[in-house]
Coordinates of C-alpha atoms and ligand atoms in Angstrom, one line a residue:
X1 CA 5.9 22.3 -11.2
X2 CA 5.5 18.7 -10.4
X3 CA 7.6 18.0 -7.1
X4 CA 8.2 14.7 -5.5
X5 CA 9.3 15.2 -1.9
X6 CA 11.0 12.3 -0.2
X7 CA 11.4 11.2 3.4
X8 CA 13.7 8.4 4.4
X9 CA 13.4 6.8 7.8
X10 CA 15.8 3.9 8.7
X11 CA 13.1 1.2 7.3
X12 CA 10.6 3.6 5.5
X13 CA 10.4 5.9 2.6
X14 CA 7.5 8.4 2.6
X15 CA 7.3 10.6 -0.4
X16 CA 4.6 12.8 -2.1
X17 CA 3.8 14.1 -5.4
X18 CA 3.2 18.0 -5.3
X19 CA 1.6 20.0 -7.8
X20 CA 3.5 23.6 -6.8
X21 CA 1.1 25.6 -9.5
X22 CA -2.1 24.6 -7.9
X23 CA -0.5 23.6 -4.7
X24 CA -2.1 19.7 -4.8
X25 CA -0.7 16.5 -3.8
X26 CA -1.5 14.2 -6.8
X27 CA -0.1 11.1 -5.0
X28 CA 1.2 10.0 -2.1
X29 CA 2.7 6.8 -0.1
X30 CA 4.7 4.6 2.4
X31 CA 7.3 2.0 2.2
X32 CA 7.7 0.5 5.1
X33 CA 10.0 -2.6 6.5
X34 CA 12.7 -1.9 3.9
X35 CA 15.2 -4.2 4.5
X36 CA 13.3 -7.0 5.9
X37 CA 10.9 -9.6 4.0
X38 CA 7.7 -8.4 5.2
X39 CA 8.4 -5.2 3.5
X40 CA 5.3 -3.7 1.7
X41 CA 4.3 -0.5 -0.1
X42 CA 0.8 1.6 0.8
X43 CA 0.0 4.2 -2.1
X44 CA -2.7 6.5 -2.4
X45 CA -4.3 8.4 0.3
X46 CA -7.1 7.7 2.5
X47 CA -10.2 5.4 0.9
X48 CA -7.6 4.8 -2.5
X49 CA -5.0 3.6 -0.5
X50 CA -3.9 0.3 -2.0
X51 CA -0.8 -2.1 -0.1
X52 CA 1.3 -3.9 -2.0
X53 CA 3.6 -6.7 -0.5
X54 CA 6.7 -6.4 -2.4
X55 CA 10.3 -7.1 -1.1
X56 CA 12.6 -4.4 -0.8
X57 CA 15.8 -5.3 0.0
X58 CA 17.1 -1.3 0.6
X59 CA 15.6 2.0 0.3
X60 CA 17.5 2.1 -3.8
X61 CA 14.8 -1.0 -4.4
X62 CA 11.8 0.9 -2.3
X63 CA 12.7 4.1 -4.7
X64 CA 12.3 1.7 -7.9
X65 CA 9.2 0.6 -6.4
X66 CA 7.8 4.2 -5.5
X67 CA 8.5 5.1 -9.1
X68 CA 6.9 2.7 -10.4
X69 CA 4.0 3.2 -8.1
X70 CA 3.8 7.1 -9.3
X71 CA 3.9 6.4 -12.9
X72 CA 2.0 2.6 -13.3
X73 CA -1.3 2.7 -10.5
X74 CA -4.4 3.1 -11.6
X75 CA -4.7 7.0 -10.8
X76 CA -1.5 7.8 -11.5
X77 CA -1.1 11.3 -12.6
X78 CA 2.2 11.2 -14.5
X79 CA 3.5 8.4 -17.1
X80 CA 7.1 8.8 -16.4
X81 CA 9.6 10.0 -14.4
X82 CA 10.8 12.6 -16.7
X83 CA 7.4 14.4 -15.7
X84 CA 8.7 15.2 -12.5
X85 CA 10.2 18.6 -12.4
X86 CA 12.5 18.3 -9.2
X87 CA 12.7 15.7 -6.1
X88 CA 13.2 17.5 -3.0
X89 CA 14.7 15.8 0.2
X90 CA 14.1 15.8 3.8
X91 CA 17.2 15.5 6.0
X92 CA 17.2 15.4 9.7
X93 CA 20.4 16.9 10.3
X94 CA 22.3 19.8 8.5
X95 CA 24.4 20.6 11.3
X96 CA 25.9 24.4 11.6
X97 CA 26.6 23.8 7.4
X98 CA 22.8 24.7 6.8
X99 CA 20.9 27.7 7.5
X100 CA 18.5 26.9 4.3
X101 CA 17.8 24.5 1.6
X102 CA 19.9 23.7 -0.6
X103 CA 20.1 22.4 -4.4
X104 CA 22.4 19.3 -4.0
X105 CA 25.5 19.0 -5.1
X106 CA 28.7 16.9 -4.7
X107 CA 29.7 19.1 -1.4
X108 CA 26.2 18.9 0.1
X109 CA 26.3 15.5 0.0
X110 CA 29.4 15.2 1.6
X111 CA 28.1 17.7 4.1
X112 CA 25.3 15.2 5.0
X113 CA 27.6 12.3 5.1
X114 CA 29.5 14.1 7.6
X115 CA 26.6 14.6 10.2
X116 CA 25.7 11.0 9.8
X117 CA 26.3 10.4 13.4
X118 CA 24.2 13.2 14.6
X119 CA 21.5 11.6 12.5
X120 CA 22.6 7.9 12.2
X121 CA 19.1 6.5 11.5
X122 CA 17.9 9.2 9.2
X123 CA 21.0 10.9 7.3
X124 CA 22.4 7.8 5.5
X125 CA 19.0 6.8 3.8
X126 CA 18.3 9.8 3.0
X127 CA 21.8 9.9 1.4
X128 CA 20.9 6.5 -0.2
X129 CA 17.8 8.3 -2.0
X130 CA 20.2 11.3 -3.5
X131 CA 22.0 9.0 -4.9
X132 CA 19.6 5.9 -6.2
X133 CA 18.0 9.7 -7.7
X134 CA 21.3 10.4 -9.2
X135 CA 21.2 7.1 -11.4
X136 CA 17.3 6.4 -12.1
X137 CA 16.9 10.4 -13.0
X138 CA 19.9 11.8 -14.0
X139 CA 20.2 15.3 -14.2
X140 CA 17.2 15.8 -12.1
X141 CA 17.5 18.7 -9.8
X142 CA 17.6 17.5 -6.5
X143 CA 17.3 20.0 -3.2
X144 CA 17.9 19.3 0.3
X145 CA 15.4 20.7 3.4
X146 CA 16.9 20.2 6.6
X147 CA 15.0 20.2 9.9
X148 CA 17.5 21.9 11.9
X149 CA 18.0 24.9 9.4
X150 CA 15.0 27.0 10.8
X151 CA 17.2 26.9 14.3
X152 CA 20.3 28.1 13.2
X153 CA 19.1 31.7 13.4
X154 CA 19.3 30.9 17.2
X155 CA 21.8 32.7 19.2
X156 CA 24.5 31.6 20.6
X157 CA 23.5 32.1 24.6
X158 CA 20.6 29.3 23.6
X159 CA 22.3 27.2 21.3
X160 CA 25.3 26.6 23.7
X161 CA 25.7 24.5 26.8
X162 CA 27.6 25.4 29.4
X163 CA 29.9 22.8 28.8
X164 CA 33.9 23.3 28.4
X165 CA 33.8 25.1 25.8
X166 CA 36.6 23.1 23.7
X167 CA 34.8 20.2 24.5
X168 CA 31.6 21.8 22.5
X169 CA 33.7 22.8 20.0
X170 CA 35.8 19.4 18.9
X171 CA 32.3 17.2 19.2
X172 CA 30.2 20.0 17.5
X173 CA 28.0 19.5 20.8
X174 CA 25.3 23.0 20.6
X175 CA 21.5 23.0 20.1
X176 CA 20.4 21.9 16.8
X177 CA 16.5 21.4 17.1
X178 CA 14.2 19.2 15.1
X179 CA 10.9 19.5 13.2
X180 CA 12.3 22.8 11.9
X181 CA 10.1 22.6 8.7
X182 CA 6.9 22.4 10.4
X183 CA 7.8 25.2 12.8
X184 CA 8.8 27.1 10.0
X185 CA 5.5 26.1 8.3
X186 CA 3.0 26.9 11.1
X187 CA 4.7 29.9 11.5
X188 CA 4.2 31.6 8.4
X189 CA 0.6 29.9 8.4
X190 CA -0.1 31.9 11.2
X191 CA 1.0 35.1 10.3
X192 CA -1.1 34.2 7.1
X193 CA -4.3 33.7 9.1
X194 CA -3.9 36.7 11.5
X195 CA -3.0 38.7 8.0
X196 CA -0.1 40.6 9.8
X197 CA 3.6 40.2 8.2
X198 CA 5.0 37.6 10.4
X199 CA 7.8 40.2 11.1
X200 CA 5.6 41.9 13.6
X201 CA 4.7 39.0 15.2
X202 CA 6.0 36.8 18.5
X203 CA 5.3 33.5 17.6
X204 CA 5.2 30.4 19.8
X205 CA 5.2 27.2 17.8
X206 CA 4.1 23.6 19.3
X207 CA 4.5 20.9 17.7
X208 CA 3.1 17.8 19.9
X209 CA 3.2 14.3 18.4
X210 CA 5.0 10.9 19.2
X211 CA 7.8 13.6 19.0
X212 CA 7.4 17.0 20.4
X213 CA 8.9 20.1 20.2
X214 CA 8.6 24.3 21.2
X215 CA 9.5 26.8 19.6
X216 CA 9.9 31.1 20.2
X217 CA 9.7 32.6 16.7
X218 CA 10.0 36.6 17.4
X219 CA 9.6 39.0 14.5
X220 CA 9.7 35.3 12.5
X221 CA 13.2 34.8 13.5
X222 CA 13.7 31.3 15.6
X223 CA 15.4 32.5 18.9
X224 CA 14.8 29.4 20.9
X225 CA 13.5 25.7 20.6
X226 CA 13.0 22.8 23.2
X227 CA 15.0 20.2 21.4
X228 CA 18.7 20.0 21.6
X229 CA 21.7 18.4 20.5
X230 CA 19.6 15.7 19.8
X231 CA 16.0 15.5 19.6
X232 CA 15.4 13.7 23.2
X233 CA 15.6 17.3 25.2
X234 CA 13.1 19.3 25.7
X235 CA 9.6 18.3 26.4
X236 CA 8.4 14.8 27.7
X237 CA 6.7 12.7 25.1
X238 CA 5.1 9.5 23.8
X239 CA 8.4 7.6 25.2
X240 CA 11.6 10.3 25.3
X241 CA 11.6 11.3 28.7
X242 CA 12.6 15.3 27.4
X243 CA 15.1 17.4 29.6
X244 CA 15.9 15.7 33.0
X245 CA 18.9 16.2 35.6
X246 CA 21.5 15.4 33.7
X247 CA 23.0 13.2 36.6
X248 CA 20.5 10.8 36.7
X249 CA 22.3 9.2 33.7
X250 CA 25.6 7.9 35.5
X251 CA 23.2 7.4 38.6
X252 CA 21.5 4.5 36.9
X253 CA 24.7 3.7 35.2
X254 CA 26.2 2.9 38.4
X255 CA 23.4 2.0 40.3
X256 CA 21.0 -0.1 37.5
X257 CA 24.6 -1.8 36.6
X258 CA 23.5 -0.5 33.3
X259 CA 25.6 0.9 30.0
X260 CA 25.0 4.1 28.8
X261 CA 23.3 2.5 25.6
X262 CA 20.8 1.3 27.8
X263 CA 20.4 3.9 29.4
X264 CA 20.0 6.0 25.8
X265 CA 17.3 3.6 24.9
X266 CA 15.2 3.7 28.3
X267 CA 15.2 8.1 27.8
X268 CA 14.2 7.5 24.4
X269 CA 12.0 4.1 24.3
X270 CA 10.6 3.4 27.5
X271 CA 10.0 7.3 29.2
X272 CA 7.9 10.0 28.7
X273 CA 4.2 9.3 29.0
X274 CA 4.9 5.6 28.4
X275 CA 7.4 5.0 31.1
X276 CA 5.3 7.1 33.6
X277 CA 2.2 5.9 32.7
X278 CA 3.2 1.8 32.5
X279 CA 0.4 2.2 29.5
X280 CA 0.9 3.4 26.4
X281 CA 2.8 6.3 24.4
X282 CA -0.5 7.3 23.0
X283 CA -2.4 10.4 24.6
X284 CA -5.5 8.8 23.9
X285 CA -5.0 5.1 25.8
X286 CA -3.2 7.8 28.3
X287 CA -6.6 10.2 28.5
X288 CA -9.0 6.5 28.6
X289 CA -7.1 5.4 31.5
X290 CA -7.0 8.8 33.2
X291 CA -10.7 9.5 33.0
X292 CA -11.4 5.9 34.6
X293 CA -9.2 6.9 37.5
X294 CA -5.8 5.1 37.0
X295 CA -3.5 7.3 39.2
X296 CA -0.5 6.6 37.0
X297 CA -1.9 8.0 34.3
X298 CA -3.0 10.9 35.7
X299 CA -0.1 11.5 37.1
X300 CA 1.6 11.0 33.4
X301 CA -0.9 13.6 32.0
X302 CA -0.4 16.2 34.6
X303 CA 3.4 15.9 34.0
X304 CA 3.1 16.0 30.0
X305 CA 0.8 19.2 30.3
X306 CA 3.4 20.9 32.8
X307 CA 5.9 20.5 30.6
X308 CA 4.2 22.2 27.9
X309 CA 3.7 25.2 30.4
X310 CA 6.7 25.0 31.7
X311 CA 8.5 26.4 28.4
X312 CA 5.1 28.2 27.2
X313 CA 6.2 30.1 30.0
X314 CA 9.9 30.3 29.1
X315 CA 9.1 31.1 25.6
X316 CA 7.2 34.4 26.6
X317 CA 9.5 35.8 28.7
X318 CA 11.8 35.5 26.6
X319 CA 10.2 37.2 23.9
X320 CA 8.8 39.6 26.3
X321 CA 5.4 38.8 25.1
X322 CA 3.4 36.9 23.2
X323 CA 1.1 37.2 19.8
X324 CA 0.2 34.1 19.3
X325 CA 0.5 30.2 20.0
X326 CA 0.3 27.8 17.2
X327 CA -0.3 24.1 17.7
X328 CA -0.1 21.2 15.4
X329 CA 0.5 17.2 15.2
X330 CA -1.4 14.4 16.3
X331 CA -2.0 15.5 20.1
X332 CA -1.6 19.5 19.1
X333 CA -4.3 19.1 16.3
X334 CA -6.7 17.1 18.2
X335 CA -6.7 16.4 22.2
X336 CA -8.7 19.2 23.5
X337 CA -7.8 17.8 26.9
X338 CA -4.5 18.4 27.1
X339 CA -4.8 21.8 25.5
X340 CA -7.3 22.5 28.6
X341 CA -5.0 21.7 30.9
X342 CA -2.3 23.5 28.9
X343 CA -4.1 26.6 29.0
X344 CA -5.6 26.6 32.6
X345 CA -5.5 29.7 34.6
X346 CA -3.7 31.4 31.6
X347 CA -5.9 34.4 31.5
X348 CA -4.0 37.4 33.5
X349 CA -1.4 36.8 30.6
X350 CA -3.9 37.3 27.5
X351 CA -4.2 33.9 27.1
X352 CA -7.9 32.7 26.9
X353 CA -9.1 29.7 25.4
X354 CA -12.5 29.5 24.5
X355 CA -13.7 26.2 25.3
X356 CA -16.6 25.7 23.3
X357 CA -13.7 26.1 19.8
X358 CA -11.7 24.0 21.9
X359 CA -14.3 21.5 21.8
X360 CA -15.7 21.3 18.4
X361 CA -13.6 19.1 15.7
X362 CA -12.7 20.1 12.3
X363 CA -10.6 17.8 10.9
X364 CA -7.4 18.8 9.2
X365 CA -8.5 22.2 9.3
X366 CA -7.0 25.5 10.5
X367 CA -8.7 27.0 12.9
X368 CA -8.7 30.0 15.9
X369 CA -9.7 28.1 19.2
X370 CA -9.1 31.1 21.8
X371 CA -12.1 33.9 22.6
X372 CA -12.7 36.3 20.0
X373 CA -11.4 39.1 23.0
X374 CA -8.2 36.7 23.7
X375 CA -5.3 39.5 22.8
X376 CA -3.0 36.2 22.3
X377 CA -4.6 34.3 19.4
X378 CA -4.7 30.3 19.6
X379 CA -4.8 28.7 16.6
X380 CA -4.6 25.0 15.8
X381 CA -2.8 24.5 12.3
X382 CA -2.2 20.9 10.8
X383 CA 1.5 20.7 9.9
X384 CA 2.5 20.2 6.3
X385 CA 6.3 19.4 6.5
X386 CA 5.7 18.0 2.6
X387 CA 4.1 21.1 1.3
X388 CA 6.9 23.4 2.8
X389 CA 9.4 21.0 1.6
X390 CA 8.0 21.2 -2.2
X391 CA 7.8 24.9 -2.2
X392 CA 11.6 25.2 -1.3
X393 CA 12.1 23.0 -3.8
X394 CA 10.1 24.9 -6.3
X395 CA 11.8 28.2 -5.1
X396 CA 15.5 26.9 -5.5
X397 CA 14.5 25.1 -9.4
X398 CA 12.7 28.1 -10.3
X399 CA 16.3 30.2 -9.8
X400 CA 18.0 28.1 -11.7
X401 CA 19.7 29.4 -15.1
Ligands
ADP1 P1 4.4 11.6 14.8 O1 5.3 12.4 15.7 O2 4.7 10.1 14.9 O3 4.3 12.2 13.4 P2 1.7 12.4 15.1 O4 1.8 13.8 14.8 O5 0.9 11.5 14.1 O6 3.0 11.7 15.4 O7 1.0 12.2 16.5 C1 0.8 11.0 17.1 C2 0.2 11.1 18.4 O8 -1.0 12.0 18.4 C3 -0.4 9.8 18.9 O9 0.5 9.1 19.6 C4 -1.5 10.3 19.8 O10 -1.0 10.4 21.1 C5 -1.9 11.6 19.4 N1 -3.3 11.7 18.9 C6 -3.7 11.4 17.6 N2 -5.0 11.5 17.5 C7 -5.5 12.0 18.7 C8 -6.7 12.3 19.3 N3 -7.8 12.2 18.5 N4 -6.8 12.7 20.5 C9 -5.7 12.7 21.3 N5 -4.4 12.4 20.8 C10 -4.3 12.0 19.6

């Protein structure tokens, strides 16, 4: 089945072409700038990839253009768009509505709008897609993958906060999570590679890019995450400054004469390794400036790897125990540093690392990094959010009367 899998951003529109039958991408790109008149279009992957400046005044013109792309570039794999089998979506938010994809209908779509201001920069272009889909394919089945549907299996004693509890209630405030489909995806990876049914496993998931997030998956159940009601709890990051005293906020309010937009965009823009740093959001220009002494960015390092620990250690004890740990993203897949640091001293729980795997790079593939002895396994998996997103899709069409 030929799958395209969509991902709207605000400005951008990433989207794949998945061969489910021999499980290939046979094309892939970027629109990015939509909206503004520097807007382009990459396609292709890697050495292939071609850009193409072409205005796109909203993401129904960027979808015109991506079809296009798929059916008139050189390579292209498919003539027209009746050759696609199904387009499958990813959305941000599904609220408490979702628990799993979705083929999308009239109510689903309404459900989406609905949670637009849980997800204001990602729900409504992604709702533009469904719909531009509606009109240039009609008929097409189209299915809906959320990120937060992996995390509704969570209960309630994590996903609530100790908030009045009407207040909660009325503003839907509870735990959500983020990046659900790659949890979800190095999950089952894992308990692939270890060749045990992931229902005898406690799993801890890590996903550590820009954005990054923890998971406990026990007996492949989610029971807890690190992001929350929105995806700046948790950990610190490239510039979210992750779970902090809460009353820090109306201190700076009051104090920094500030509004508490301001203050939103300094936790989420200027924080994390960024804002303690004064360098970069990059764990690279962080790790440079750290190896040639700079005390802030040593300090930034320290506080990023502690963080990890800090609800490594959360994560275990709440599973009582631990099978193995998964990470994945830009800084999961490939700064052996930080995973040093993260997995310091870690030995009397099981934990070993073996620092020559640690070392070595393989890119883009999966691969065990603790000691062969280790009884917790470490295993570095590249995420595949698309992948996981065209085999829903493929299991939902393939239902289908
Ligand atoms: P996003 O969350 O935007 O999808 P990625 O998963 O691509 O992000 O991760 C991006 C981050 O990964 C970069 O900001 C950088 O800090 C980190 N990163 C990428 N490559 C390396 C590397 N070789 N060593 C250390 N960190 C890296």
């Amino acid at each position: 089945m030929k799958i395209l899998v969509l991902n709207a951003g605000s400005s951008s529109l990433k989207y794949q072409l998945i061969e489910t039958d021999t499980q290939t991408m046979l094309a892939k790109g970027l629109c990015e700038r939509v909206g503004s008149k520097n807007s382009y279009i990459k396609h292709g992957a890697d050495k292939d990839e071609r850009i193409f400046h072409q205005f796109m005044a909203d993401h129904e013109e960027a979808l015109r253009v991506v079809f296009d792309a798929l059916t008139h570039s050189d390579r292209s794999t498919i003539t027209s768009i009746d050759q696609i089998d199904a387009i499958g979506h990813r959305i941000v938010h599904g609220g408490d509505f979702f628990d799993e994809s979705v083929l999308i209908d009239q109510d689903v779509i309404d459900k989406i709008a609905r949670l637009s201001p849980l997800a204001p920069l990602h729900n409504p272009p992604a709702l533009a897609c469904i719909e531009v889909c509606q009109k240039l394919a009609p008929g097409m089945p189209q299915t809906a993958v959320f990120d937060t549907a992996f995390f509704q299996t969570l209960p309630p004693s994590a996903y609530m906060y100790p908030l009045p509890y009407e207040l909660c209630r009325v503003h839907r405030i509870r735990k959500y999570g983020a990046h659900g489909t790659s949890h979800r995806y190095i999950a089952h990876r894992c308990a692939a590679l270890l060749g045990r049914p992931i229902e005898d496993l406690k799993i801890v998931t890590c996903h550590l890019g820009n954005g990054c997030s923890i998971s406990a998956v026990d007996h492949g159940i989610a029971v807890d995450t690190s992001m929350g009601f929105t995806p700046l709890d948790g950990l610190m990051m490239g510039t979210r400054c992750g779970s902090i005293d809460p009353a820090i906020i109306p201190f700076l309010i009051e104090n920094e004469n500030l509004s508490a937009a301001e203050v939103n965009d300094i936790m989420n823009k200027k924080s994390g390794l960024l804002g303690v740093s004064g360098i970069s959001n990059d764990v690279r220009d962080v790790t440079d400036a750290a190896m040639s002494g700079n005390e802030r960015a040593v300090l930034a390092y320290d506080m990023y790897a502690h963080s990890i620990r800090k609800y490594l250690g959360q994560y275990i004890v709440e599973m009582a125990g631990v099978d193995a740990i998964v990470l994945t993203a830009g800084v999961g897949e490939n700064a052996e540093r930080i995973r040093r640091l993260i997995f310091a001293g870690l030995q009397p729980l099981g934990i070993v690392l073996d620092q020559e795997k640690n070392r070595l790079r393989h890119n883009g593939k999966e691969r065990f990094i603790s000691r062969d002895e280790s009884p917790v396994k470490i295993i570095v998996i590249p995420t595949n959010e698309e992948f996981m997103i065209a085999q829903d899709t493929y299991d939902i069409v393939s239902r289908l009367p």
